[in-house]
Coordinates of C-alpha atoms in Angstrom, one line a residue:
Chain I
M282 CA 0.0 0.0 0.0
K283 CA 1.4 3.3 -1.1
K284 CA 1.0 5.7 1.8
Y285 CA 3.4 8.5 1.0
V286 CA 3.9 11.3 -1.6
I287 CA 6.7 13.5 -2.9
G288 CA 6.1 17.3 -3.5
I289 CA 8.5 19.4 -5.6
D290 CA 8.3 23.2 -5.6
L291 CA 10.3 24.6 -8.5
G292 CA 11.0 28.3 -8.4
G293 CA 13.3 30.8 -10.1
T294 CA 15.6 31.0 -7.1
K295 CA 15.1 27.8 -5.2
I296 CA 13.8 24.2 -5.4
S297 CA 12.2 22.5 -2.5
V298 CA 11.5 18.8 -2.3
A299 CA 9.5 17.1 0.5
S300 CA 8.1 13.7 1.5
S301 CA 4.8 13.5 3.3
D302 CA 2.2 11.0 4.4
L303 CA -1.3 11.2 2.9
A304 CA -2.5 13.6 5.7
G305 CA 0.1 16.2 4.6
N306 CA 2.5 15.6 7.5
I307 CA 6.0 16.5 6.2
I308 CA 8.5 13.7 6.9
Y309 CA 11.6 15.3 5.3
K310 CA 12.1 18.5 3.4
K311 CA 15.1 20.1 1.7
T312 CA 15.6 23.3 -0.2
V313 CA 18.5 24.2 -2.6
P314 CA 19.2 27.1 -4.9
T315 CA 17.8 26.6 -8.5
N316 CA 21.0 28.0 -10.2
A317 CA 18.8 28.7 -13.2
S318 CA 21.7 29.9 -15.3
E319 CA 23.1 26.3 -15.5
G320 CA 20.3 25.4 -17.9
E321 CA 17.4 23.0 -18.0
N322 CA 19.2 19.6 -17.9
K323 CA 21.2 20.5 -14.8
I324 CA 18.1 21.6 -13.0
L325 CA 16.4 18.3 -13.9
D326 CA 19.4 16.4 -12.6
R327 CA 19.3 18.5 -9.4
I328 CA 15.6 17.7 -8.9
I329 CA 16.2 13.9 -9.5
S330 CA 19.0 13.8 -6.9
L331 CA 16.9 15.8 -4.4
V332 CA 14.1 13.2 -4.8
D333 CA 16.6 10.4 -4.4
D334 CA 18.0 12.0 -1.2
T335 CA 14.5 12.7 0.1
L336 CA 13.5 9.0 -0.3
K337 CA 16.7 7.9 1.6
K338 CA 16.4 10.4 4.4
S339 CA 12.7 9.4 4.8
N340 CA 13.5 5.7 4.9
L341 CA 11.2 5.2 1.9
T342 CA 11.5 3.5 -1.5
N343 CA 9.8 4.4 -4.8
E344 CA 7.3 1.5 -3.9
D345 CA 6.0 3.5 -1.0
I346 CA 5.2 6.6 -3.1
L347 CA 1.7 7.1 -4.5
C348 CA 2.5 10.2 -6.6
I349 CA 5.0 13.0 -7.2
G350 CA 3.5 16.5 -7.5
I351 CA 5.4 19.3 -9.1
G352 CA 4.5 23.0 -8.8
S353 CA 6.1 25.3 -11.4
P354 CA 5.6 28.8 -12.8
G355 CA 3.8 28.7 -16.2
P356 CA 2.6 28.7 -18.8
L357 CA 2.7 24.9 -18.8
D358 CA 1.0 22.1 -20.7
T359 CA -0.2 20.0 -17.7
K360 CA -1.6 17.3 -19.9
K361 CA 1.7 16.7 -21.6
G362 CA 3.7 17.5 -18.5
T363 CA 5.8 20.2 -20.1
I364 CA 6.9 23.7 -19.2
I365 CA 6.1 25.8 -22.3
T366 CA 8.2 28.8 -21.1
T367 CA 8.5 30.8 -18.0
P368 CA 10.3 34.1 -17.2
N369 CA 12.8 33.1 -14.5
L370 CA 13.7 29.6 -15.6
P371 CA 15.5 28.4 -18.7
F372 CA 12.9 25.8 -19.7
K373 CA 11.5 26.0 -23.3
N374 CA 8.9 23.3 -24.2
F375 CA 10.7 21.1 -21.7
D376 CA 9.3 17.7 -20.8
L377 CA 9.7 17.7 -17.0
V378 CA 7.3 14.9 -16.0
K379 CA 8.5 12.0 -18.2
P380 CA 12.1 11.8 -17.1
I381 CA 11.1 11.9 -13.4
K382 CA 8.3 9.4 -13.9
D383 CA 10.6 7.0 -15.8
R384 CA 13.5 7.4 -13.4
F385 CA 11.4 6.5 -10.3
N386 CA 8.5 4.6 -11.8
I387 CA 6.1 6.8 -9.9
H388 CA 2.9 8.5 -11.2
T389 CA 4.0 12.2 -11.7
V390 CA 2.0 15.3 -12.3
L391 CA 2.8 19.0 -13.0
D392 CA 0.7 22.0 -12.3
N393 CA 1.2 25.8 -12.2
D394 CA 2.0 27.6 -9.0
G395 CA -1.5 29.3 -8.8
N396 CA -3.3 26.0 -8.9
V397 CA -0.8 24.3 -6.6
A398 CA -1.3 27.0 -4.0
A399 CA -5.1 26.8 -4.4
I400 CA -5.0 23.0 -3.9
G401 CA -2.7 23.5 -0.8
E402 CA -5.1 26.0 0.8
H403 CA -8.1 23.7 -0.1
E404 CA -6.5 20.6 1.5
F405 CA -4.6 22.1 4.4
G406 CA -5.3 25.8 4.6
A407 CA -8.0 28.4 4.7
G408 CA -10.2 26.6 2.2
K409 CA -10.4 23.3 4.0
G410 CA -13.8 21.7 3.7
T411 CA -15.2 24.1 1.1
R412 CA -16.7 23.1 -2.2
N413 CA -16.1 26.3 -4.1
M414 CA -13.2 28.6 -3.3
V415 CA -10.9 31.0 -5.2
F416 CA -7.3 31.6 -4.2
I417 CA -5.7 34.9 -5.3
T418 CA -2.1 35.9 -4.8
V419 CA -1.2 39.6 -4.9
S420 CA 2.5 40.1 -4.9
T421 CA 4.9 41.2 -7.7
G422 CA 2.1 39.8 -10.0
I423 CA -1.5 38.7 -9.5
G424 CA -2.5 35.1 -10.1
G425 CA -4.7 32.5 -8.7
G426 CA -6.5 29.1 -8.8
A427 CA -10.0 27.9 -8.1
V428 CA -11.6 24.7 -6.6
L429 CA -15.1 24.5 -8.1
N430 CA -17.7 21.8 -7.4
G431 CA -14.9 20.2 -5.2
Q432 CA -12.4 19.9 -8.0
I433 CA -9.4 22.0 -9.1
Y434 CA -10.5 23.9 -12.2
R435 CA -7.8 24.1 -14.9
G436 CA -9.7 25.1 -18.0
N437 CA -9.2 24.0 -21.6
T438 CA -5.4 24.7 -22.0
S439 CA -4.6 24.6 -18.2
N440 CA -4.4 28.4 -18.1
A441 CA -7.6 29.2 -16.2
L442 CA -7.5 31.8 -13.5
E443 CA -5.1 34.0 -15.5
I444 CA -6.9 36.6 -13.4
G445 CA -4.0 39.1 -13.2
H446 CA -4.7 40.0 -16.8
V447 CA -8.3 40.9 -16.4
T448 CA -8.9 44.4 -17.7
L449 CA -10.2 46.9 -15.2
E450 CA -9.3 50.2 -17.0
K451 CA -9.8 50.1 -20.8
D452 CA -7.2 53.0 -21.3
G453 CA -5.0 52.0 -18.3
V454 CA -1.2 51.7 -18.2
K455 CA 0.5 49.1 -20.3
C456 CA 1.1 45.7 -18.7
N457 CA 4.0 43.3 -19.3
C458 CA 1.5 41.0 -21.1
G459 CA 0.9 43.5 -23.9
N460 CA -2.6 44.5 -22.8
C461 CA -3.3 47.7 -20.9
G462 CA -5.3 48.3 -17.7
C463 CA -4.9 44.8 -16.3
V464 CA -5.5 44.5 -12.6
E465 CA -1.8 43.4 -12.2
S466 CA -0.7 46.7 -13.6
L467 CA -3.1 48.6 -11.2
A468 CA -3.0 46.7 -7.9
S469 CA 0.0 44.4 -7.6
G470 CA 3.0 45.1 -5.4
T471 CA 4.9 46.2 -8.4
A472 CA 2.1 48.5 -9.5
I473 CA 2.0 50.1 -6.0
A474 CA 5.8 50.6 -6.0
R475 CA 5.6 52.2 -9.5
S476 CA 2.7 54.5 -8.6
A477 CA 4.5 55.6 -5.4
T478 CA 7.8 56.3 -7.2
K479 CA 5.9 58.4 -9.8
A480 CA 3.9 60.2 -7.1
V481 CA 7.1 61.0 -5.1
E482 CA 8.7 62.6 -8.2
E483 CA 5.6 64.7 -8.7
A484 CA 5.5 65.7 -5.0
K485 CA 9.1 66.7 -5.3
S486 CA 8.5 68.9 -8.2
R487 CA 5.6 70.6 -6.4
G488 CA 7.6 70.8 -3.1
D489 CA 5.0 68.7 -1.2
K490 CA 6.0 66.7 1.9
T491 CA 6.0 62.9 2.1
S492 CA 7.8 60.5 4.4
L493 CA 8.6 58.4 1.3
Y494 CA 11.5 60.7 0.3
K495 CA 13.8 58.8 2.7
Y496 CA 13.8 55.6 0.6
D497 CA 16.1 55.2 -2.4
N498 CA 14.2 52.3 -3.7
I499 CA 10.5 52.2 -2.9
T500 CA 8.8 48.8 -2.7
S501 CA 5.1 48.2 -1.8
K502 CA 6.2 47.4 1.8
E503 CA 7.5 50.9 2.4
V504 CA 4.3 52.4 0.9
F505 CA 2.2 50.3 3.2
D506 CA 4.4 51.2 6.2
E507 CA 4.3 54.9 5.6
A508 CA 0.5 54.8 4.8
K509 CA 0.0 53.1 8.2
N510 CA 2.1 56.0 9.8
G511 CA -0.4 58.4 8.2
D512 CA 1.6 59.7 5.2
K513 CA -1.0 61.2 2.9
L514 CA 0.8 60.5 -0.4
A515 CA 1.4 56.9 0.6
L516 CA -2.2 56.5 1.7
D517 CA -3.5 57.9 -1.6
V518 CA -1.4 55.5 -3.6
I519 CA -2.5 52.5 -1.4
N520 CA -6.2 53.5 -1.5
K521 CA -6.2 53.8 -5.3
A522 CA -4.6 50.3 -5.7
L523 CA -6.9 48.8 -3.0
N524 CA -10.0 50.4 -4.8
Y525 CA -9.0 48.4 -7.9
L526 CA -8.3 45.3 -5.9
G527 CA -11.7 45.6 -4.2
I528 CA -13.5 45.9 -7.6
F529 CA -11.5 42.9 -8.8
I530 CA -12.5 40.8 -5.8
A531 CA -16.2 41.9 -6.2
N532 CA -16.0 40.8 -9.9
I533 CA -14.5 37.4 -8.8
M534 CA -17.4 37.1 -6.3
N535 CA -20.1 37.9 -9.0
V536 CA -18.5 35.4 -11.4
F537 CA -17.8 32.5 -9.0
D538 CA -20.2 33.0 -6.0
P539 CA -17.6 31.1 -3.9
E540 CA -17.8 30.2 -0.2
V541 CA -14.4 31.8 0.4
I542 CA -11.9 34.0 -1.3
I543 CA -8.4 33.4 0.0
I544 CA -5.8 36.1 -0.5
G545 CA -2.1 35.4 -0.3
G546 CA 1.1 37.0 -1.4
G547 CA 3.1 40.0 -0.1
V548 CA 0.3 42.6 -0.4
S549 CA -2.0 40.5 1.8
K550 CA 0.5 40.7 4.7
A551 CA -0.5 44.4 5.2
G552 CA -3.4 42.8 7.1
S553 CA -6.6 44.7 8.1
M554 CA -5.6 47.8 6.0
V555 CA -6.0 45.6 2.9
F556 CA -8.9 43.4 4.0
D557 CA -11.1 46.1 5.5
K558 CA -10.8 48.2 2.3
I559 CA -11.4 45.2 0.0
R560 CA -14.5 44.2 2.0
E561 CA -15.8 47.8 1.9
I562 CA -15.6 48.0 -1.9
A563 CA -16.8 44.4 -2.5
S564 CA -19.9 45.0 -0.3
K565 CA -20.9 47.9 -2.6
R566 CA -19.9 46.2 -5.9
S567 CA -21.1 42.6 -5.5
F568 CA -24.5 41.0 -5.3
T569 CA -25.8 41.2 -1.7
T570 CA -26.6 37.5 -1.4
I571 CA -23.2 36.6 -2.7
Y572 CA -21.4 39.1 -0.5
E573 CA -23.2 38.0 2.6
N574 CA -22.2 34.4 2.0
T575 CA -18.5 34.8 0.9
K576 CA -15.7 34.9 3.4
I577 CA -12.7 37.0 2.4
V578 CA -9.7 35.7 4.3
P579 CA -5.9 35.7 4.3
A580 CA -4.0 32.6 3.1
K581 CA -2.9 30.2 5.8
L582 CA 0.1 28.5 4.3
G583 CA 2.3 31.6 3.8
G584 CA 5.9 30.9 2.8
D585 CA 5.3 27.1 2.7
A586 CA 2.4 27.4 0.2
G587 CA 4.6 26.2 -2.7
I588 CA 5.9 22.9 -1.1
I589 CA 2.7 22.1 0.9
G590 CA 0.7 22.8 -2.3
A591 CA 2.9 20.4 -4.3
V592 CA 2.4 17.8 -1.6
A593 CA -1.4 18.4 -1.7
L594 CA -1.3 18.1 -5.5
A595 CA 0.4 14.8 -5.2
I596 CA -2.1 13.5 -2.6
T597 CA -5.2 14.6 -4.6
E598 CA -3.9 13.5 -8.0
G599 CA -2.5 10.2 -6.5
K600 CA -6.0 9.4 -5.1
I601 CA -7.6 10.0 -8.5
F602 CA -4.9 7.9 -10.2
I603 CA -5.5 4.8 -8.1
K604 CA -9.3 5.0 -8.3
Chain K
M81 CA -38.1 2.3 -17.0
K82 CA -38.6 6.1 -17.0
K83 CA -37.6 7.3 -20.5
Y84 CA -39.2 10.8 -20.6
V85 CA -38.9 14.2 -18.9
I86 CA -41.0 17.3 -18.6
G87 CA -39.5 20.8 -19.1
I88 CA -41.1 24.0 -17.8
D89 CA -40.0 27.4 -18.9
L90 CA -41.5 30.1 -16.6
G91 CA -41.3 33.6 -17.9
G92 CA -42.8 37.0 -17.0
T93 CA -45.1 36.9 -20.1
K94 CA -45.5 33.2 -21.0
I95 CA -45.2 29.7 -19.6
S96 CA -44.1 26.8 -21.8
V97 CA -44.3 23.1 -20.9
A98 CA -43.0 20.3 -23.0
S99 CA -42.5 16.5 -22.8
S100 CA -39.4 15.0 -24.4
D101 CA -37.5 11.7 -24.6
L102 CA -34.0 11.5 -23.1
A103 CA -32.4 12.5 -26.4
G104 CA -34.2 15.8 -26.3
N105 CA -36.8 15.1 -28.9
I106 CA -39.9 17.1 -28.1
I107 CA -43.1 15.0 -28.0
Y108 CA -45.6 17.7 -27.1
K109 CA -45.3 21.4 -26.3
K110 CA -47.7 24.1 -25.2
T111 CA -47.3 27.8 -24.4
V112 CA -49.8 30.0 -22.5
P113 CA -49.7 33.5 -21.1
T114 CA -48.3 33.8 -17.6
N115 CA -50.9 36.4 -16.5
A116 CA -48.5 37.4 -13.7
S117 CA -51.0 39.8 -12.2
E118 CA -53.2 36.9 -11.0
G119 CA -50.7 36.1 -8.3
E120 CA -48.4 33.2 -7.4
N121 CA -51.0 30.5 -6.6
K122 CA -52.9 30.9 -9.8
I123 CA -49.6 30.6 -11.8
L124 CA -48.8 27.4 -9.9
D125 CA -52.2 26.0 -10.7
R126 CA -51.7 26.9 -14.3
I127 CA -48.3 25.1 -14.4
I128 CA -49.8 22.0 -12.8
S129 CA -52.7 21.8 -15.3
L130 CA -50.3 22.4 -18.2
V131 CA -48.2 19.4 -16.9
D132 CA -51.4 17.3 -16.6
D133 CA -52.4 18.3 -20.1
T134 CA -48.9 17.6 -21.5
L135 CA -48.8 14.1 -20.0
K136 CA -52.3 13.3 -21.5
K137 CA -51.4 14.7 -25.0
S138 CA -48.1 12.7 -24.9
N139 CA -49.8 9.5 -23.9
L140 CA -47.6 9.3 -20.8
T141 CA -48.2 8.9 -17.1
N142 CA -46.2 10.2 -14.2
E143 CA -44.6 6.7 -14.0
D144 CA -42.9 7.4 -17.3
I145 CA -41.3 10.7 -16.2
L146 CA -37.7 10.7 -14.9
C147 CA -37.6 14.3 -13.9
I148 CA -39.4 17.7 -14.2
G149 CA -37.0 20.6 -14.9
I150 CA -38.1 24.2 -14.3
G151 CA -36.3 27.3 -15.6
S152 CA -37.1 30.6 -14.0
P153 CA -35.7 34.1 -13.6
G154 CA -33.9 34.5 -10.3
P155 CA -32.6 35.0 -7.7
L156 CA -33.7 31.5 -6.6
D157 CA -32.7 29.1 -3.9
T158 CA -32.2 26.1 -6.1
K159 CA -31.4 23.8 -3.1
K160 CA -34.7 24.6 -1.4
G161 CA -36.6 24.9 -4.8
T162 CA -37.9 28.4 -4.0
I163 CA -38.1 31.6 -6.0
I164 CA -36.7 34.3 -3.7
T165 CA -38.0 37.2 -5.8
T166 CA -37.9 38.2 -9.4
P167 CA -38.8 41.5 -11.2
N168 CA -41.6 40.4 -13.6
L169 CA -43.3 37.6 -11.5
P170 CA -45.3 37.9 -8.3
F171 CA -43.3 35.2 -6.4
K172 CA -41.8 36.1 -3.0
N173 CA -39.9 33.2 -1.2
F174 CA -42.3 30.9 -3.0
D175 CA -41.8 27.1 -2.8
L176 CA -42.4 26.1 -6.4
V177 CA -40.8 22.7 -6.5
K178 CA -42.5 21.0 -3.6
P179 CA -46.2 21.3 -4.7
I180 CA -45.3 20.1 -8.2
K181 CA -43.2 17.2 -6.9
D182 CA -45.9 16.2 -4.4
R183 CA -48.7 16.4 -7.0
F184 CA -47.0 14.2 -9.6
N185 CA -44.6 12.2 -7.4
I186 CA -41.8 13.0 -9.9
H187 CA -38.3 14.3 -9.0
T188 CA -38.4 18.0 -9.7
V189 CA -35.6 20.6 -10.0
L190 CA -35.5 24.4 -10.4
D191 CA -32.7 26.5 -11.9
N192 CA -32.3 30.0 -13.1
D193 CA -32.7 30.9 -16.8
G194 CA -28.9 31.6 -17.3
N195 CA -28.0 28.1 -16.1
V196 CA -30.9 26.5 -18.0
A197 CA -29.8 28.1 -21.3
A198 CA -26.2 27.0 -20.6
I199 CA -27.3 23.4 -20.0
G200 CA -29.4 23.5 -23.1
E201 CA -26.6 24.8 -25.3
H202 CA -24.3 22.2 -23.7
E203 CA -26.6 19.2 -24.3
F204 CA -28.2 20.2 -27.6
G205 CA -26.6 23.4 -28.9
A206 CA -23.3 25.1 -29.7
G207 CA -21.6 23.6 -26.6
K208 CA -22.3 20.0 -27.4
G209 CA -19.3 17.7 -26.5
T210 CA -17.3 20.4 -24.7
R211 CA -16.0 20.0 -21.1
N212 CA -15.6 23.8 -20.3
M213 CA -18.0 26.3 -21.9
V214 CA -19.4 29.7 -20.9
F215 CA -22.8 30.9 -22.1
I216 CA -23.5 34.6 -22.2
T217 CA -26.8 36.3 -23.0
V218 CA -26.7 39.9 -24.1
S219 CA -30.2 41.4 -24.4
T220 CA -32.1 43.8 -22.2
G221 CA -29.7 42.6 -19.5
I222 CA -26.5 40.5 -19.5
G223 CA -26.3 37.1 -17.8
G224 CA -24.9 33.6 -18.2
G225 CA -24.1 30.2 -17.1
A226 CA -21.1 27.9 -17.2
V227 CA -20.4 24.2 -17.6
L228 CA -17.0 23.5 -16.0
N229 CA -15.2 20.1 -15.8
G230 CA -18.3 18.8 -17.5
Q231 CA -20.8 19.9 -14.9
I232 CA -23.0 23.0 -14.5
Y233 CA -21.4 25.4 -12.1
R234 CA -23.9 27.0 -9.7
G235 CA -21.6 28.4 -7.0
N236 CA -22.3 28.5 -3.2
T237 CA -25.7 30.3 -3.2
S238 CA -26.7 29.3 -6.8
N239 CA -25.9 32.8 -8.0
A240 CA -22.7 32.1 -9.9
L241 CA -22.2 33.8 -13.3
E242 CA -24.0 37.0 -12.2
I243 CA -21.7 38.4 -14.9
G244 CA -23.9 41.3 -16.0
H245 CA -22.8 43.0 -12.8
V246 CA -19.1 42.7 -13.2
T247 CA -17.6 46.3 -13.0
L248 CA -15.7 47.5 -16.1
E249 CA -15.8 51.3 -15.4
K250 CA -15.2 52.2 -11.7
D251 CA -16.9 55.6 -12.2
G252 CA -19.4 54.4 -14.8
V253 CA -23.1 55.0 -15.0
K254 CA -25.4 53.8 -12.2
C255 CA -26.8 50.3 -12.8
N256 CA -30.2 49.0 -11.6
C257 CA -28.3 46.7 -9.2
G258 CA -27.0 49.7 -7.2
N259 CA -23.4 49.4 -8.4
C260 CA -22.0 51.6 -11.2
G261 CA -20.1 50.8 -14.3
C262 CA -21.4 47.2 -14.6
V263 CA -21.0 45.7 -18.1
E264 CA -24.9 45.5 -18.2
S265 CA -25.0 49.3 -17.9
L266 CA -22.4 49.7 -20.7
A267 CA -23.1 47.0 -23.3
S268 CA -26.6 45.5 -23.0
G269 CA -29.4 46.2 -25.5
T270 CA -30.8 48.6 -22.9
A271 CA -27.5 50.4 -22.5
I272 CA -27.1 50.8 -26.3
A273 CA -30.7 52.2 -26.6
R274 CA -30.0 54.6 -23.8
S275 CA -26.6 55.8 -25.1
A276 CA -28.2 56.3 -28.6
T277 CA -31.1 58.3 -27.2
K278 CA -28.7 60.6 -25.4
A279 CA -26.4 60.9 -28.4
V280 CA -29.4 61.8 -30.6
E281 CA -30.4 64.6 -28.2
E282 CA -26.9 65.9 -28.2
A283 CA -26.7 65.7 -32.0
K284 CA -30.0 67.6 -32.3
S285 CA -28.7 70.4 -30.1
R286 CA -25.5 70.7 -32.2
G287 CA -27.5 70.4 -35.5
D288 CA -25.6 67.3 -36.6
K289 CA -27.2 64.7 -39.0
T290 CA -28.2 61.2 -38.0
S291 CA -30.6 58.7 -39.5
L292 CA -31.8 57.9 -36.0
Y293 CA -33.9 61.1 -35.9
K294 CA -36.7 59.2 -37.7
Y295 CA -37.4 56.9 -34.7
D296 CA -39.7 58.0 -31.9
N297 CA -38.5 55.2 -29.6
I298 CA -35.0 53.9 -30.2
T299 CA -34.1 50.3 -29.3
S300 CA -30.8 48.6 -29.9
K301 CA -32.2 47.0 -33.1
E302 CA -32.6 50.4 -34.8
V303 CA -29.1 51.4 -33.7
F304 CA -27.6 48.3 -35.2
D305 CA -29.7 48.7 -38.4
E306 CA -28.6 52.3 -38.9
A307 CA -25.0 51.5 -38.0
K308 CA -25.0 48.8 -40.7
N309 CA -26.4 51.5 -43.1
G310 CA -23.3 53.6 -42.3
D311 CA -24.8 56.2 -39.9
K312 CA -21.8 57.7 -38.0
L313 CA -23.6 58.4 -34.8
A314 CA -25.2 54.9 -34.6
L315 CA -21.8 53.4 -35.4
D316 CA -20.1 55.3 -32.6
V317 CA -22.6 54.1 -30.1
I318 CA -22.3 50.5 -31.2
N319 CA -18.5 50.6 -31.3
K320 CA -18.3 52.0 -27.7
A321 CA -20.7 49.2 -26.4
L322 CA -18.9 46.5 -28.4
N323 CA -15.5 47.6 -27.1
Y324 CA -16.8 47.0 -23.5
L325 CA -18.4 43.7 -24.6
G326 CA -15.0 42.7 -26.1
I327 CA -13.2 43.5 -22.9
F328 CA -15.8 41.6 -20.9
I329 CA -15.4 38.5 -23.2
A330 CA -11.6 38.7 -22.9
N331 CA -11.9 38.8 -19.1
I332 CA -14.2 35.8 -19.2
M333 CA -11.6 34.0 -21.3
N334 CA -8.7 34.8 -19.0
V335 CA -10.8 33.6 -16.0
F336 CA -12.2 30.4 -17.4
D337 CA -9.9 29.4 -20.3
P338 CA -13.0 27.7 -21.9
E339 CA -13.2 25.7 -25.1
V340 CA -16.1 27.8 -26.3
I341 CA -17.9 31.1 -25.4
I342 CA -21.5 31.0 -26.7
I343 CA -23.3 34.3 -27.1
G344 CA -27.1 34.5 -27.2
G345 CA -29.7 37.2 -26.7
G346 CA -30.9 40.0 -29.0
V347 CA -27.6 41.8 -29.4
S348 CA -25.9 38.6 -30.7
K349 CA -28.5 38.6 -33.6
A350 CA -26.6 41.5 -35.2
G351 CA -24.2 38.8 -36.4
S352 CA -20.7 39.5 -37.8
M353 CA -20.8 43.2 -36.8
V354 CA -20.9 42.0 -33.2
F355 CA -18.7 38.9 -33.4
D356 CA -15.9 40.4 -35.6
K357 CA -15.5 43.3 -33.1
I358 CA -15.6 41.1 -30.1
R359 CA -12.9 38.8 -31.6
E360 CA -10.8 41.8 -32.5
I361 CA -10.8 43.2 -28.9
A362 CA -10.5 39.8 -27.3
S363 CA -7.5 38.9 -29.3
K364 CA -5.7 42.0 -27.9
R365 CA -6.9 41.7 -24.3
S366 CA -6.7 37.9 -23.6
F367 CA -3.8 35.5 -23.2
T368 CA -2.6 34.3 -26.7
T369 CA -2.8 30.6 -25.8
I370 CA -6.3 31.0 -24.4
Y371 CA -7.5 33.1 -27.3
E372 CA -6.2 30.7 -29.9
N373 CA -8.0 27.8 -28.3
T374 CA -11.4 29.5 -27.5
K375 CA -14.2 29.6 -30.0
I376 CA -16.6 32.5 -29.8
V377 CA -19.8 31.5 -31.4
P378 CA -23.5 32.4 -31.5
A379 CA -26.1 30.4 -29.5
K380 CA -27.9 27.7 -31.5
L381 CA -31.2 27.3 -29.6
G382 CA -32.5 30.9 -30.2
G383 CA -36.1 31.4 -29.1
D384 CA -36.5 27.8 -27.9
A385 CA -33.5 28.1 -25.5
G386 CA -35.8 28.4 -22.5
I387 CA -37.9 25.3 -23.1
I388 CA -35.1 23.1 -24.6
G389 CA -32.9 24.2 -21.6
A390 CA -35.6 23.1 -19.1
V391 CA -35.8 19.8 -20.9
A392 CA -32.0 19.5 -20.8
L393 CA -32.0 20.4 -17.1
A394 CA -34.6 17.6 -16.5
I395 CA -32.5 15.1 -18.4
T396 CA -29.1 15.9 -16.8
E397 CA -30.5 16.1 -13.2
G398 CA -32.7 13.1 -13.7
K399 CA -29.7 11.0 -14.7
I400 CA -27.8 12.2 -11.6
F401 CA -30.9 11.4 -9.4
I402 CA -31.2 7.8 -10.5
K403 CA -27.5 7.1 -10.1

């Protein structure tokens, strides 16, 4: 009886591998640098030796493992098990699943980091026990995943929930994706930092005061910190971004009518300043019945979302596989 | 063996009831006025006698019927089988399912008209054979339904796909729902008629020409007709609305990554003028992989969408019930 799984969290700067039982209890976990510049085959070798090492350190053999779950930035082709391309990793149409599956003779699945985090929150986090939930991450970018009718929803080309690129301002600023006025370009951590930098320049030319002058390099964290200290310019920048984020969340509510919306990523760490504002906007912009029945809560898994999500992916897909 | 179903399409002006086999072949169909002003109990009596009549005319008894499916405007509580309230019908928290189920001793289900039309298109229309599809109706209002992972998606309170009230302009015109800048207030048939009426008044005050002067009461149909004839003012109004509709469809694509988006309702009848523009905008605003793999097509069921959808609801829910 196969009672264990392996999770792999592949990122631009680090790779984590963990073994776990089917209840999500981590047995052994190791994290190493990705060293992305060494190229795709070296990264694959590193992953394989990490899995080998994890099996040994956990006193397990491949016979004990139900499934290997891999979380990776996308876009991916999850049916083929390939990474199509991804900004911070050297993979181009790279078949990641087959060599791992062949090497260990274990059922192996790949999914994008938004879905993996959603599955993690659904199995072991803030979405536990729900049938319909949407996970949204707001950090340098905006992304997400959804569990609908009790199942992860991947869509036709496994690119569902590309929600960062939903248009909210038809004539808004240009986004990296080529479109303009995407929510990612209006309300992500990157967007907040960019708006603040621009606002500081304008304040300087007008001779206005702001506590943001003291930073050489403004990130969203500094903007939130100074807004909490009452700096008017920082507060204006934050409120504009959170207004868009609130509209975005209201739209997600009207589309999905979910039990819970889980918000993770750096921006969610600003706590009640973010959540109070989002709830205020969403209460005005969403259907009353939906608003009254949707919880808006912070993610529970935090920094471990990637590896716990990969383990959760392996558990859920493993159980489907042996059915 | 129960090899037949009954579909009921309840609307503000008429009620249709039909019997069908499990392949969706209509055996007998009858439509009568709703006479909404007579109140909820009279309407219920009328539905029951229509079902009675339909059974007799089809040479069927209640023993032959797998399921009765009812489509109704919402909001509903589909789990309880009640109509909460609805603009053009007198029902208030009215239990519609129980008296019909008790009278005929047949499994009976209720669903809102957006979902029912989506199920109809999925079973017998433009979405046949797809696993992930979104149906959107653009007429006096904007609504929809979605089949995801092969199942109708209703959400937590059975209000999913309240997509007409997705915000696209944060400072846009006030919508009937209380919010402002909803896509329904920017791109529905009603919105097109309202924008045209306003534009005609402004043109009059400036002394500009427009072929729309000849209409006492402008509806979206006249605006489309005159736009096709090359009237500049009509074309401006249509292009503004279709730009919003294109953004809306692109957003739906980025959220759902569906195989097909099916567009029904009066506005979709303007044909290639609508579809070409939507595709042009969506190609710029949605993810390339998603756009290349999503068909955008007109609905197939047309004026019969309500009753065929109700039959399709009865077939799909009946099959789940006997499992």
